[in-house]
Short mmCIF file of C-alpha atoms in Angstrom, two decimals:
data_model
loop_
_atom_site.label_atom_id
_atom_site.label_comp_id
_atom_site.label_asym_id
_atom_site.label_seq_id
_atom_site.Cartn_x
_atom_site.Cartn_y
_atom_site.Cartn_z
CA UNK A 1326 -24.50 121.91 -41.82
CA UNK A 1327 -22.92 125.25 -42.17
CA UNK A 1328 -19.61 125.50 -42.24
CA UNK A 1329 -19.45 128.32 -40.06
CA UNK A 1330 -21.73 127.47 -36.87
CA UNK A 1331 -20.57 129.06 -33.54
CA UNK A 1332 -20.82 127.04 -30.54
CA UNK A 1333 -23.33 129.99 -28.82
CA UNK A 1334 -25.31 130.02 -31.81
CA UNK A 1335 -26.55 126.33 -30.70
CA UNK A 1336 -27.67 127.74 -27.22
CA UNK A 1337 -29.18 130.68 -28.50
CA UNK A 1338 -31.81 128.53 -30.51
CA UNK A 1339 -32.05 126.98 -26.82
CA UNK A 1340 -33.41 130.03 -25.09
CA UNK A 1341 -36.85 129.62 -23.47
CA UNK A 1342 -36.46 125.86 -23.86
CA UNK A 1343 -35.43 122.89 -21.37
CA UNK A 1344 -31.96 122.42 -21.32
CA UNK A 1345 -29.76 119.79 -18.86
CA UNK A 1346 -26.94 121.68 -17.67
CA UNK A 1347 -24.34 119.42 -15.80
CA UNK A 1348 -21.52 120.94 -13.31
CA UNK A 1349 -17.83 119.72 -12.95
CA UNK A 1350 -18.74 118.77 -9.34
CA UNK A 1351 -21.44 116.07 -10.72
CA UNK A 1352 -24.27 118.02 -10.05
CA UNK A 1353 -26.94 118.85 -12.28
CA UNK A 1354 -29.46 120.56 -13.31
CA UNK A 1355 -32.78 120.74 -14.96
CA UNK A 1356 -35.15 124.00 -16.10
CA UNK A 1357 -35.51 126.08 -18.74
CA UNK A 1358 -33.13 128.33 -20.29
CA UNK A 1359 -33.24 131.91 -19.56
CA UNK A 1360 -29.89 133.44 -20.08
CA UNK A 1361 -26.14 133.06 -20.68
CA UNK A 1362 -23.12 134.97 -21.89
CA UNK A 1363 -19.64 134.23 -23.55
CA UNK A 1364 -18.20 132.74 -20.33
CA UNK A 1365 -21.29 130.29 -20.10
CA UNK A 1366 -22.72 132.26 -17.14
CA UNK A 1367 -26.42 131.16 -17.36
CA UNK A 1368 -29.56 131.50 -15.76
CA UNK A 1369 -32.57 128.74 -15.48
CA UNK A 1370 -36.01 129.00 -14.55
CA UNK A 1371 -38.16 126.56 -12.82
CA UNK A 1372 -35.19 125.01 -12.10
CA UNK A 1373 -34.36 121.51 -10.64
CA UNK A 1374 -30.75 120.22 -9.43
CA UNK A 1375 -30.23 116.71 -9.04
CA UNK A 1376 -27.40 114.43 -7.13
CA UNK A 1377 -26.58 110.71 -8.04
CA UNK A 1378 -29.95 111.14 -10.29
CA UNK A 1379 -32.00 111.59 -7.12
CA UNK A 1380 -34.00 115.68 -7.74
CA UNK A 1381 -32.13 116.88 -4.33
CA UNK A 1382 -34.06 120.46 -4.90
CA UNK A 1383 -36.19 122.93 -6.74
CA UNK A 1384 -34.69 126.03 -7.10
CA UNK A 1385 -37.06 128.29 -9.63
CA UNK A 1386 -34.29 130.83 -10.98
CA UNK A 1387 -30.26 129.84 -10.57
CA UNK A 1388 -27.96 131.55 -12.06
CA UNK A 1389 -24.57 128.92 -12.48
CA UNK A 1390 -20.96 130.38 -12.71
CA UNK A 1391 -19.92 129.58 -16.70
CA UNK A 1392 -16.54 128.00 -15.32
CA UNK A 1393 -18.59 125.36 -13.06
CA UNK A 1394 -19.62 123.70 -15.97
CA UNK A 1395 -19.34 120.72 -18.16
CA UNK A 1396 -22.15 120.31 -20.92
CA UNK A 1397 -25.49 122.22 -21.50
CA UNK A 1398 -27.73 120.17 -23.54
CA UNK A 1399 -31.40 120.32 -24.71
CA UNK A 1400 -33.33 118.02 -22.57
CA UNK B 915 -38.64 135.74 -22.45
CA UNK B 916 -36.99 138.43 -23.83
CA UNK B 917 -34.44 137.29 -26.23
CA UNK B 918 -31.72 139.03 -25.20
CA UNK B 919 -31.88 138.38 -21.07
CA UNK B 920 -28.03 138.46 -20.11
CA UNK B 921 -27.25 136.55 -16.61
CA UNK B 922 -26.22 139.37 -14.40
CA UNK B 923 -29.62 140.98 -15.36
CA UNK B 924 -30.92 137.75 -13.34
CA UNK B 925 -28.73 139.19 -9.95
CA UNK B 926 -29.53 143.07 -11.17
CA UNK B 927 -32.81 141.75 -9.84
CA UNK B 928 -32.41 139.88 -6.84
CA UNK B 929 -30.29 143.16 -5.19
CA UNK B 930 -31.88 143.75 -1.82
CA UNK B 931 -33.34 140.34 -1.46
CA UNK B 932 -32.20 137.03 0.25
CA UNK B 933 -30.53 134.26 -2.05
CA UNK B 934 -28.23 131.39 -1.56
CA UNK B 935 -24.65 130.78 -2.73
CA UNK B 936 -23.19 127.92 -2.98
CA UNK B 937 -19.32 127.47 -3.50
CA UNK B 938 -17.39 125.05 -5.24
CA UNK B 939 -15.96 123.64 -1.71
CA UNK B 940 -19.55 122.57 -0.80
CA UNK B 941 -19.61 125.02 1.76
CA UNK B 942 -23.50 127.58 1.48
CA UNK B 943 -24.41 130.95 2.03
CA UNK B 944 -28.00 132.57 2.59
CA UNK B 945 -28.01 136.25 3.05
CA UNK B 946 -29.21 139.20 1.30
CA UNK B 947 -27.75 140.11 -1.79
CA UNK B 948 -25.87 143.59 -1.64
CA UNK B 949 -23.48 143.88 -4.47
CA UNK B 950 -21.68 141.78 -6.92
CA UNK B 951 -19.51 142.75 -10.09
CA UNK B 952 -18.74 140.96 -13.59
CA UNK B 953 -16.05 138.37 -12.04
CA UNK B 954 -18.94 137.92 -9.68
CA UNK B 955 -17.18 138.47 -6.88
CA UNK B 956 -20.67 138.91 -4.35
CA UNK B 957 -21.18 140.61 -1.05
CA UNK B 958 -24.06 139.87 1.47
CA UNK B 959 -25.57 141.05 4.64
CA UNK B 960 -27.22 139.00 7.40
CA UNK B 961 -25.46 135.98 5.74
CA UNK B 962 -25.32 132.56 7.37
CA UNK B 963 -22.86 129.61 6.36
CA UNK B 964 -23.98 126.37 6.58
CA UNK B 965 -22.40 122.84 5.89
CA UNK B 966 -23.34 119.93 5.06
CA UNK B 967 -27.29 121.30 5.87
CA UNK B 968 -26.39 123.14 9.21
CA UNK B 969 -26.09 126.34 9.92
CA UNK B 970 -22.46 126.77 11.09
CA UNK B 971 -21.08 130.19 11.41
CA UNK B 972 -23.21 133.54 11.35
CA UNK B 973 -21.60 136.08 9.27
CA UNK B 974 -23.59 139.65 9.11
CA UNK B 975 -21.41 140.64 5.72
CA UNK B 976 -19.71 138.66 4.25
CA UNK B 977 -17.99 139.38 0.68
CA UNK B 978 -17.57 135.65 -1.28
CA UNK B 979 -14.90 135.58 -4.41
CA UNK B 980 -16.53 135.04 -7.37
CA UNK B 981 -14.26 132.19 -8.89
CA UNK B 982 -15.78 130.10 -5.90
CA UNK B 983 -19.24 130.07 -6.73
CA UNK B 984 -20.57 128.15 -8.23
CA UNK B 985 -24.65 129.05 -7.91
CA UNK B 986 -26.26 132.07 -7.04
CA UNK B 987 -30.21 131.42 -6.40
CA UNK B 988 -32.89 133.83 -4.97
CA UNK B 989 -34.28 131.60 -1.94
CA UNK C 1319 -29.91 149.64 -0.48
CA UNK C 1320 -28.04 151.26 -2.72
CA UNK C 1321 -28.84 149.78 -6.43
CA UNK C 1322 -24.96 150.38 -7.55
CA UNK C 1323 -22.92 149.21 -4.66
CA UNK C 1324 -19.80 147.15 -5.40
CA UNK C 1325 -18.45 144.35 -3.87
CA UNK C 1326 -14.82 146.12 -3.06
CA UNK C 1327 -16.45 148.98 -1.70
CA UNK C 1328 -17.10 146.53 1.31
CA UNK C 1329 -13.75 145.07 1.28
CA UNK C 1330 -12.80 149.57 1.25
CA UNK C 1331 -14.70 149.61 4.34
CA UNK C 1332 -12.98 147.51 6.17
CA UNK C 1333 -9.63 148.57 5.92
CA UNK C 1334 -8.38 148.73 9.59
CA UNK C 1335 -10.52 146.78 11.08
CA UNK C 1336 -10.43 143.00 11.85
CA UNK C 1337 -11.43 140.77 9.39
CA UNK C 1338 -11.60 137.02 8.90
CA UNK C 1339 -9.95 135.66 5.37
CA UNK C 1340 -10.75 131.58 4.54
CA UNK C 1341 -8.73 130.08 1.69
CA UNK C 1342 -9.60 127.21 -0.43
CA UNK C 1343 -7.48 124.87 1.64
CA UNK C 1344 -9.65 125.24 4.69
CA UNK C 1345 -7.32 127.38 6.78
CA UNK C 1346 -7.88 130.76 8.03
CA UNK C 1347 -6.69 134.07 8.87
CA UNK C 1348 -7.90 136.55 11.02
CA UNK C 1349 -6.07 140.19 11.24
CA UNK C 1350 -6.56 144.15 10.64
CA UNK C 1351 -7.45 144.85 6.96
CA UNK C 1352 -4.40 146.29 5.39
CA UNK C 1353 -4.47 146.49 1.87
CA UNK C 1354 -5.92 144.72 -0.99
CA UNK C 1355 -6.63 145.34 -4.79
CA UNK C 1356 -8.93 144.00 -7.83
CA UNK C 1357 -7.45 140.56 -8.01
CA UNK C 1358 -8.20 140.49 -4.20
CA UNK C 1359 -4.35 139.90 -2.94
CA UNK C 1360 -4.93 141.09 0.74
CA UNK C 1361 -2.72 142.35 3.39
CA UNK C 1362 -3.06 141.43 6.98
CA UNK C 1363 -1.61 142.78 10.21
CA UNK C 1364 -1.91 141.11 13.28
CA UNK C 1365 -2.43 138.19 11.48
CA UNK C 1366 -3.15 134.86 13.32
CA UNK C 1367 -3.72 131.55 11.41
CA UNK C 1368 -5.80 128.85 12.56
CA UNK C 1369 -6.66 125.36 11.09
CA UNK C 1370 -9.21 123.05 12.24
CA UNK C 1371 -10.28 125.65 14.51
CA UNK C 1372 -7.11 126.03 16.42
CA UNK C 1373 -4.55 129.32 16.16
CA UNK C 1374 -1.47 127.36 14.64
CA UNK C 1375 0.73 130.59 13.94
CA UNK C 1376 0.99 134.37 14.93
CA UNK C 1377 2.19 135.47 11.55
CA UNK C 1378 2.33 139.58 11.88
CA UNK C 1379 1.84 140.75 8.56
CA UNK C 1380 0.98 138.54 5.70
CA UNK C 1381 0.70 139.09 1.85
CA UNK C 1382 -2.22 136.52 0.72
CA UNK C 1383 -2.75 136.06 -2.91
CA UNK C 1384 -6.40 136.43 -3.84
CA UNK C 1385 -6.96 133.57 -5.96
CA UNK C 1386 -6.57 131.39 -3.18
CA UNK C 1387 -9.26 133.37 -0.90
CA UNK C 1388 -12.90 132.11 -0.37
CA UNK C 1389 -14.17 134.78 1.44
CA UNK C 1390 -13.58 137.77 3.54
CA UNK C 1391 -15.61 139.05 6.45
CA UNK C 1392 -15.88 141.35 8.95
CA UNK C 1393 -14.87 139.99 12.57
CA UNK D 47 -2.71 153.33 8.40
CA UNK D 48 -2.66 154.92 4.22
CA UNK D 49 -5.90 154.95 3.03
CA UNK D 50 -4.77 154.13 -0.46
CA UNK D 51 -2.04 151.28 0.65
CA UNK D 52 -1.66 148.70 -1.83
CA UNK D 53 -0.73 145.16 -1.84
CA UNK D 54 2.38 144.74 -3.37
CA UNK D 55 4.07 147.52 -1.35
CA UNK D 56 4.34 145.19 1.64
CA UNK D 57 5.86 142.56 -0.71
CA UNK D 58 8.30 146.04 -1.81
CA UNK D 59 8.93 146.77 1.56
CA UNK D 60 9.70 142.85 2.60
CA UNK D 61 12.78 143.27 -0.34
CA UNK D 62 16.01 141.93 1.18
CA UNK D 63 14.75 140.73 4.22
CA UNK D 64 13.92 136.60 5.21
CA UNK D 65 10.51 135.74 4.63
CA UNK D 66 8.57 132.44 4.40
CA UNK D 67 5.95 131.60 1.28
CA UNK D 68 3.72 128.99 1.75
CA UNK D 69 2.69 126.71 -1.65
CA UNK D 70 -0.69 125.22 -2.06
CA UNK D 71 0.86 122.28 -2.16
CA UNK D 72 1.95 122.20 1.27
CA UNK D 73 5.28 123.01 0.95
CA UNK D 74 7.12 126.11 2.61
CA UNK D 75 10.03 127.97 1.31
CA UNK D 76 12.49 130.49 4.02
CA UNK D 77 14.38 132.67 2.26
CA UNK D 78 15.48 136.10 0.85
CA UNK D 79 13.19 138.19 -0.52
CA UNK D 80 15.01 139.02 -3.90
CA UNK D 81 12.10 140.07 -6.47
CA UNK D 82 8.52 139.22 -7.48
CA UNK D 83 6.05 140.42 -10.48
CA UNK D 84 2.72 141.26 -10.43
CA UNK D 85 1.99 138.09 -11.14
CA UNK D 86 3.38 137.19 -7.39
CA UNK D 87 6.25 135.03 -9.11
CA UNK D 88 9.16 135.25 -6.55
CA UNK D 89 12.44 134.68 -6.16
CA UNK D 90 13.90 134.09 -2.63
CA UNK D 91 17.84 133.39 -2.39
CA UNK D 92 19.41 131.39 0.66
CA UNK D 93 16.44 129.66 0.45
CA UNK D 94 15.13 126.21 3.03
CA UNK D 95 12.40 124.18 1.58
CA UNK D 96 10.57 122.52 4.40
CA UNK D 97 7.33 119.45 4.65
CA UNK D 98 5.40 119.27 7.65
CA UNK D 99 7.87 120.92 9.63
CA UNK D 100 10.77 119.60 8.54
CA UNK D 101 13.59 121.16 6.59
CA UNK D 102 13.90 118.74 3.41
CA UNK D 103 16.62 121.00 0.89
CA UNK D 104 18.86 124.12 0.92
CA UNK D 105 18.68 125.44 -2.57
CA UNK D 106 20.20 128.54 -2.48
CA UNK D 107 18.47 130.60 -5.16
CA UNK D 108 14.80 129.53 -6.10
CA UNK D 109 12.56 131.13 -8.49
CA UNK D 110 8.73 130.17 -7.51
CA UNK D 111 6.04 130.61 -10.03
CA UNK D 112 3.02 132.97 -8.51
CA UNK D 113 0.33 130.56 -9.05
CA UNK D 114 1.45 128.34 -6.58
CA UNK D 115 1.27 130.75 -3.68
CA UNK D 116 -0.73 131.23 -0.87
CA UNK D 117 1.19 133.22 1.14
CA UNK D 118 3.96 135.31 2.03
CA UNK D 119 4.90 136.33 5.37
CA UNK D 120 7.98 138.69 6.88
CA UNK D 121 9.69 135.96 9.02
CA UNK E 1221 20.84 143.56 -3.98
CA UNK E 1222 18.91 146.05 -6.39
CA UNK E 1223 15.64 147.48 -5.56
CA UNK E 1224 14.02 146.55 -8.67
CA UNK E 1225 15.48 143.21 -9.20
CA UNK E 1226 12.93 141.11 -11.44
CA UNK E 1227 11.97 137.32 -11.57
CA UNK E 1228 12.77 136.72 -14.97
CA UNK E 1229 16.22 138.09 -14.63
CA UNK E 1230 16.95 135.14 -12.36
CA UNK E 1231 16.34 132.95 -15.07
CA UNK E 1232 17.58 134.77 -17.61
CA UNK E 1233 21.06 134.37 -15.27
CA UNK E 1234 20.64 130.41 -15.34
CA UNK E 1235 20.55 130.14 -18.89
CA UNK E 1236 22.57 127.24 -20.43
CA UNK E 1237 22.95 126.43 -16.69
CA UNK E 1238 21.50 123.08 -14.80
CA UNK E 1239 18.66 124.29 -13.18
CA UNK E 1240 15.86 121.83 -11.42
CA UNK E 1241 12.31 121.81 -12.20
CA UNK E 1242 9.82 120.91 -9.75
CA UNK E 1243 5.97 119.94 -11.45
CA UNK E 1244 2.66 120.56 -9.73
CA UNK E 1245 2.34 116.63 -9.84
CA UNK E 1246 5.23 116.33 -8.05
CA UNK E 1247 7.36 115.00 -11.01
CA UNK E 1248 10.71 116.65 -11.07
CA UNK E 1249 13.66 117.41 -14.02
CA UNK E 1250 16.98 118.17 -13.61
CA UNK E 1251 18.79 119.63 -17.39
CA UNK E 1252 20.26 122.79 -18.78
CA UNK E 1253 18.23 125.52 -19.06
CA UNK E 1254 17.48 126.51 -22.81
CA UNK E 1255 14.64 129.05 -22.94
CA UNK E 1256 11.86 129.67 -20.95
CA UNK E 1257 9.05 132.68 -21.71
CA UNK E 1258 6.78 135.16 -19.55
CA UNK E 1259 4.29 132.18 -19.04
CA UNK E 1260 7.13 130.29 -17.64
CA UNK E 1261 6.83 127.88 -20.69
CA UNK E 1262 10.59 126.17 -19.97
CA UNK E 1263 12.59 124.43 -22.21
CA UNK E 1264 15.63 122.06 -20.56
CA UNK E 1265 18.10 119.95 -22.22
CA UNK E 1266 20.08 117.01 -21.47
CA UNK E 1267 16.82 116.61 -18.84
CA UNK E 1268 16.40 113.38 -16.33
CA UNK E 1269 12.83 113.25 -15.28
CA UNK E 1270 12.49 112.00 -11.24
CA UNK E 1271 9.72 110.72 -9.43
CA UNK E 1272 9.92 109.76 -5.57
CA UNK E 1273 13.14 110.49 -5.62
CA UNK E 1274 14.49 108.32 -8.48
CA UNK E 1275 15.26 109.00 -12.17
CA UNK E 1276 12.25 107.69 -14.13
CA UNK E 1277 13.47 108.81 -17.76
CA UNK E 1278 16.31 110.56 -19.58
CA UNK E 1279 14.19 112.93 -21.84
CA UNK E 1280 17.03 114.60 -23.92
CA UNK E 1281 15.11 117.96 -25.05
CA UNK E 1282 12.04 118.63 -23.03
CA UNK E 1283 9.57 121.52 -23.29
CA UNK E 1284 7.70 122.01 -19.90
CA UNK E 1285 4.43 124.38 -19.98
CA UNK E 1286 4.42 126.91 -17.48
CA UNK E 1287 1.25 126.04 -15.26
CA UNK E 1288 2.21 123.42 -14.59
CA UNK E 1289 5.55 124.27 -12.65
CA UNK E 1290 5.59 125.10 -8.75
CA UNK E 1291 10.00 126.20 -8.85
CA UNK E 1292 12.84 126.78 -10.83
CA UNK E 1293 16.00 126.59 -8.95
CA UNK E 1294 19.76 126.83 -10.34
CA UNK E 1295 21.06 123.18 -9.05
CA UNK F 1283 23.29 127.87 -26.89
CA UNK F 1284 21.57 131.61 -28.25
CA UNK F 1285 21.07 133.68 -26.10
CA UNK F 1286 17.62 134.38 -26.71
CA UNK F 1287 16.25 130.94 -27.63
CA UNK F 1288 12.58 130.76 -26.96
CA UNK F 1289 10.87 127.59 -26.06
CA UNK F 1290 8.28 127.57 -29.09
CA UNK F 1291 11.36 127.56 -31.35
CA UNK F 1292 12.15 124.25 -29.50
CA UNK F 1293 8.23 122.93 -31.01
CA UNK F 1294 8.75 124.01 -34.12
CA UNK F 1295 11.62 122.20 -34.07
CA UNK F 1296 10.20 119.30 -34.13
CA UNK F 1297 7.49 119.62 -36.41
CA UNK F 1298 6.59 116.59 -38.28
CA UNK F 1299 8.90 114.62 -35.66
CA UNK F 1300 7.47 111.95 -33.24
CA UNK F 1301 6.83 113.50 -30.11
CA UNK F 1302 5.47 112.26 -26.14
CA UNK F 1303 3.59 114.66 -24.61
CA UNK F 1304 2.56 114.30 -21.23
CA UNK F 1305 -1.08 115.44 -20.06
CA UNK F 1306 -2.05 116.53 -16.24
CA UNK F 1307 -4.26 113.09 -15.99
CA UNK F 1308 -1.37 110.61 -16.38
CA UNK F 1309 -2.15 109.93 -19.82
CA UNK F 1310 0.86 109.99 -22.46
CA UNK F 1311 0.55 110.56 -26.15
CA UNK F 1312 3.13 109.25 -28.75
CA UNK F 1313 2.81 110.83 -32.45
CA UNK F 1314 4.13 112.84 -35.09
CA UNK F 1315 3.90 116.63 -34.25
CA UNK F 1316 1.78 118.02 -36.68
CA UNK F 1317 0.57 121.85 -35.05
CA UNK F 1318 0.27 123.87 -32.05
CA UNK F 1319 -0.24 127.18 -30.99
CA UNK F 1320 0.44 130.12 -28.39
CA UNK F 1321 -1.70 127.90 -25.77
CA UNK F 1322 0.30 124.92 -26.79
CA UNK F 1323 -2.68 123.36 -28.28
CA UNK F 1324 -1.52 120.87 -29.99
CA UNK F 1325 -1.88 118.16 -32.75
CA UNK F 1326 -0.73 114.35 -33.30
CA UNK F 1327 -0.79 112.71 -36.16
CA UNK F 1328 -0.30 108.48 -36.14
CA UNK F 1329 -0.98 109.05 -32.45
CA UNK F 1330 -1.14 106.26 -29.75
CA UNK F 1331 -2.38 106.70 -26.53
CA UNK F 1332 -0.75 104.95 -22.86
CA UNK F 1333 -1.93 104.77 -19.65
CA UNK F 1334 0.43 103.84 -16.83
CA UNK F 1335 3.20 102.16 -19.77
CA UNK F 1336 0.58 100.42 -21.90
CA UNK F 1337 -0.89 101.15 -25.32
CA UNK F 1338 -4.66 101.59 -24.63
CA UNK F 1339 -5.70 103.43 -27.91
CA UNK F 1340 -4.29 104.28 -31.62
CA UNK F 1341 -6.26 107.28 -32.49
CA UNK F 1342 -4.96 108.87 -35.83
CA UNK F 1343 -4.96 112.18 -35.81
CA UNK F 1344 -5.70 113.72 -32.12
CA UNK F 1345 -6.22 117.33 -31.14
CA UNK F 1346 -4.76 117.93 -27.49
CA UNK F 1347 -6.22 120.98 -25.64
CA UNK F 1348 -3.40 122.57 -24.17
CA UNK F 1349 -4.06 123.57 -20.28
CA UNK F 1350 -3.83 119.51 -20.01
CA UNK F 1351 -0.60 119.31 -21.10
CA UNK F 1352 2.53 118.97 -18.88
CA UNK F 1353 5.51 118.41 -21.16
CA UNK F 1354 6.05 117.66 -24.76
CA UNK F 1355 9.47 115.73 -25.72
CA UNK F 1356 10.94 114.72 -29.10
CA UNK F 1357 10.84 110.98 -29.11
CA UNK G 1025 3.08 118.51 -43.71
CA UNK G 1026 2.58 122.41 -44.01
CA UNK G 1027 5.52 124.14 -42.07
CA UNK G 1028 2.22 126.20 -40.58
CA UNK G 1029 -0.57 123.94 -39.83
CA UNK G 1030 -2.48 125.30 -36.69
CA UNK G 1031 -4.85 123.29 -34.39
CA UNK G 1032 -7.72 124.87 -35.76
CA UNK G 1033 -7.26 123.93 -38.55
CA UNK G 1034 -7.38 119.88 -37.78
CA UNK G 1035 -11.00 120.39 -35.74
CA UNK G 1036 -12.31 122.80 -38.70
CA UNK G 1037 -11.28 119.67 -41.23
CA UNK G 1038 -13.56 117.66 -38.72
CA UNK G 1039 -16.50 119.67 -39.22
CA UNK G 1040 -19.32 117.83 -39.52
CA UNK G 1041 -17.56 114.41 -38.96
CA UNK G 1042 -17.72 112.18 -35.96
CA UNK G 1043 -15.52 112.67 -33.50
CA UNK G 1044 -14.72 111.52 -29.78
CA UNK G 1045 -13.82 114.31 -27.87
CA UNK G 1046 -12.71 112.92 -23.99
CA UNK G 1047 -13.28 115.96 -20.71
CA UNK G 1048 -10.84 115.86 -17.88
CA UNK G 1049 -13.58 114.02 -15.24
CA UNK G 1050 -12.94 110.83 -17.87
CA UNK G 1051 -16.18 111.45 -19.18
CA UNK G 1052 -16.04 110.53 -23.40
CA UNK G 1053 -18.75 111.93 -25.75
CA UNK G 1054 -18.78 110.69 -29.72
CA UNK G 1055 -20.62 112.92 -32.18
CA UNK G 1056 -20.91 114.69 -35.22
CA UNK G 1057 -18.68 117.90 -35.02
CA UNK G 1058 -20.79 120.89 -35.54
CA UNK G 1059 -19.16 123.59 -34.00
CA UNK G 1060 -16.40 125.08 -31.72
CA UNK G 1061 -14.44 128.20 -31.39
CA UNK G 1062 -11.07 129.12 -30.02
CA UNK G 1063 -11.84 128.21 -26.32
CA UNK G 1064 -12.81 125.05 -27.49
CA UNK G 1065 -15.99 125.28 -26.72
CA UNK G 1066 -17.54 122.72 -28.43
CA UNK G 1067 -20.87 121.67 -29.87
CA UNK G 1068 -21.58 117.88 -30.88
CA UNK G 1069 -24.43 116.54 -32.87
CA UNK G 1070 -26.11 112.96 -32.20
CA UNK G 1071 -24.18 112.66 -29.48
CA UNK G 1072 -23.87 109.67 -27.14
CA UNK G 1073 -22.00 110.17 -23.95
CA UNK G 1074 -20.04 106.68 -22.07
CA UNK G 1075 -18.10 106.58 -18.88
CA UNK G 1076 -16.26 103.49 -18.15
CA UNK G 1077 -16.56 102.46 -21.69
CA UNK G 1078 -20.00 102.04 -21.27
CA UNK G 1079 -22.57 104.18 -23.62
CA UNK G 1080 -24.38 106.15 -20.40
CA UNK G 1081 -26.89 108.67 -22.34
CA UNK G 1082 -27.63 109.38 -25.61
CA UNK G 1083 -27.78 113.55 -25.79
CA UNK G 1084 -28.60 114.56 -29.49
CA UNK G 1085 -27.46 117.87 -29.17
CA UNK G 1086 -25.01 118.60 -26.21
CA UNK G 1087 -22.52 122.14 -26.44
CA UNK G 1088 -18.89 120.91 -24.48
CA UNK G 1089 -17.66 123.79 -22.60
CA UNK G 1090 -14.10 123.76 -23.66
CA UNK G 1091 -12.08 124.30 -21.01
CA UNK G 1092 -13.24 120.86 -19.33
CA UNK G 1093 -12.15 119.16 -23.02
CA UNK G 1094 -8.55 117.18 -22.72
CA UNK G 1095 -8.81 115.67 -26.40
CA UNK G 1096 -10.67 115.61 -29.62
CA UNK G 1097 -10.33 112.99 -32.08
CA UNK G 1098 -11.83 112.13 -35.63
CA UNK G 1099 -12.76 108.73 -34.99
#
């Protein structure tokens, strides 16, 4: 491990891949990750959201407010 | 995927064209998107509200603070 | 459409005319756009509240701070 | 009505006189407009603290921190 | 009263003083104000903490952080 | 009392002193104060944690983000 | 005890060592530390996420935005 590893660093090796992303309100989502900055703005594509782990819609690109979230983790 | 996409790229490119909003109060938006700045703070035309899956107010422009999104999807 | 406009340039717009302000505790204001700047504290003259749909107070003018607004629209 | 009028010269001109400020906690303070910051914090003297309606203390000078307003209102 | 009266001065006033404390969570302190700073970190001595109304807990020296105040009155 | 006593001194006061602190969720930490910084993040050392008056966890050393915090008290 | 330990300094000592690290929606994640920076933002290896005291997913990787972190703890 090296000592110095930045949290961004981990979702950069994320880009283009499927990442969970879950939202302080308990929603999440599902889709592959496009783009984010240093306030966690990010964008998926082919994007799913899901509610009480029922898929509640398909969104293809969403772009989610960085404060709105919780965890972003490769599916 | 270009490896440097940046979120507000993502709404650079939906500018003109309908998306939804949805805000941390559960409360939507559909209209087309006509301007938005780095605190995404977002203004659109034509917009309708809707809760809880009906359409409840219709707004023509309608400018939505950006600390009370909480996604931003091209419909 | 043009590709540069800014969300306050709306809000610049309206100054003098009617608008409708919601805050994040459901209530609402509707009045003549006075004033407002980047963190989106408003002034409104003329201002009536209403909650649950109902006018509960003729306020005159009225200093709301922005971090409390959900959106602003044209009446 | 100024083109260019700002915010926090209606607060300016309010100095002195009785105004009520409304918390997001439901409470509402009467009082004397004495100062305030740019950061809204305010200090009212001869102040009435009210809930749902009701006067509940007289305490003289109060100093309220900006955050917890929603509004402010000439009385 | 003078024009340019500031917030802070009223607190810089109650210094050493009993002042009250009321919390977002509706906890309240009563104690002698120490120090406070421009985030309205507050530091009281001699402090009683009270909940609904009845002392909870004599706290001696207490350091409050800012946010989490709603007002700061001299008692 | 100084005149110009500022509440950090009152932390560093207490360095290496058992402390309560007090966090926005109703959960209370007892420990010895080891660190904290300008955002009153803060560390225990020998740290128990309580929920509603009882001991639920000893956790050693324990690194307390500080926008959860409410107030910190020498024991 | 150092008179100037910082907070850092505890959660860079952690590097690379399991910790728990608890959000404010009472969510609890335990991992292997490998990365944060100073908004907390957090990255976790191996991670396995419980509510309730019950393990609910394993994650491997999962990045912990930090603002939604109240503590992190070597375990």
């Amino acid at each position: 491990m090296e000592q110095n590893a930045r949290p961004l660093d981990t979702l950069n090796q994320a880009r283009g891949k499927t990442v969970l992303v879950d939202l302080k309100n308990g929603t999440r989502f599902v889709g592959k990750l496009r783009a984010f900055d240093i306030h966690i703005n990010t964008v998926l594509e082919d994007a799913e959201e899901s509610k009480n782990g029922e898929v509640s819609r398909k969104l293809g690109t969403v772009f989610i407010r960085g404060d709105t979230i919780t965890i972003i983790s490769p599916a």
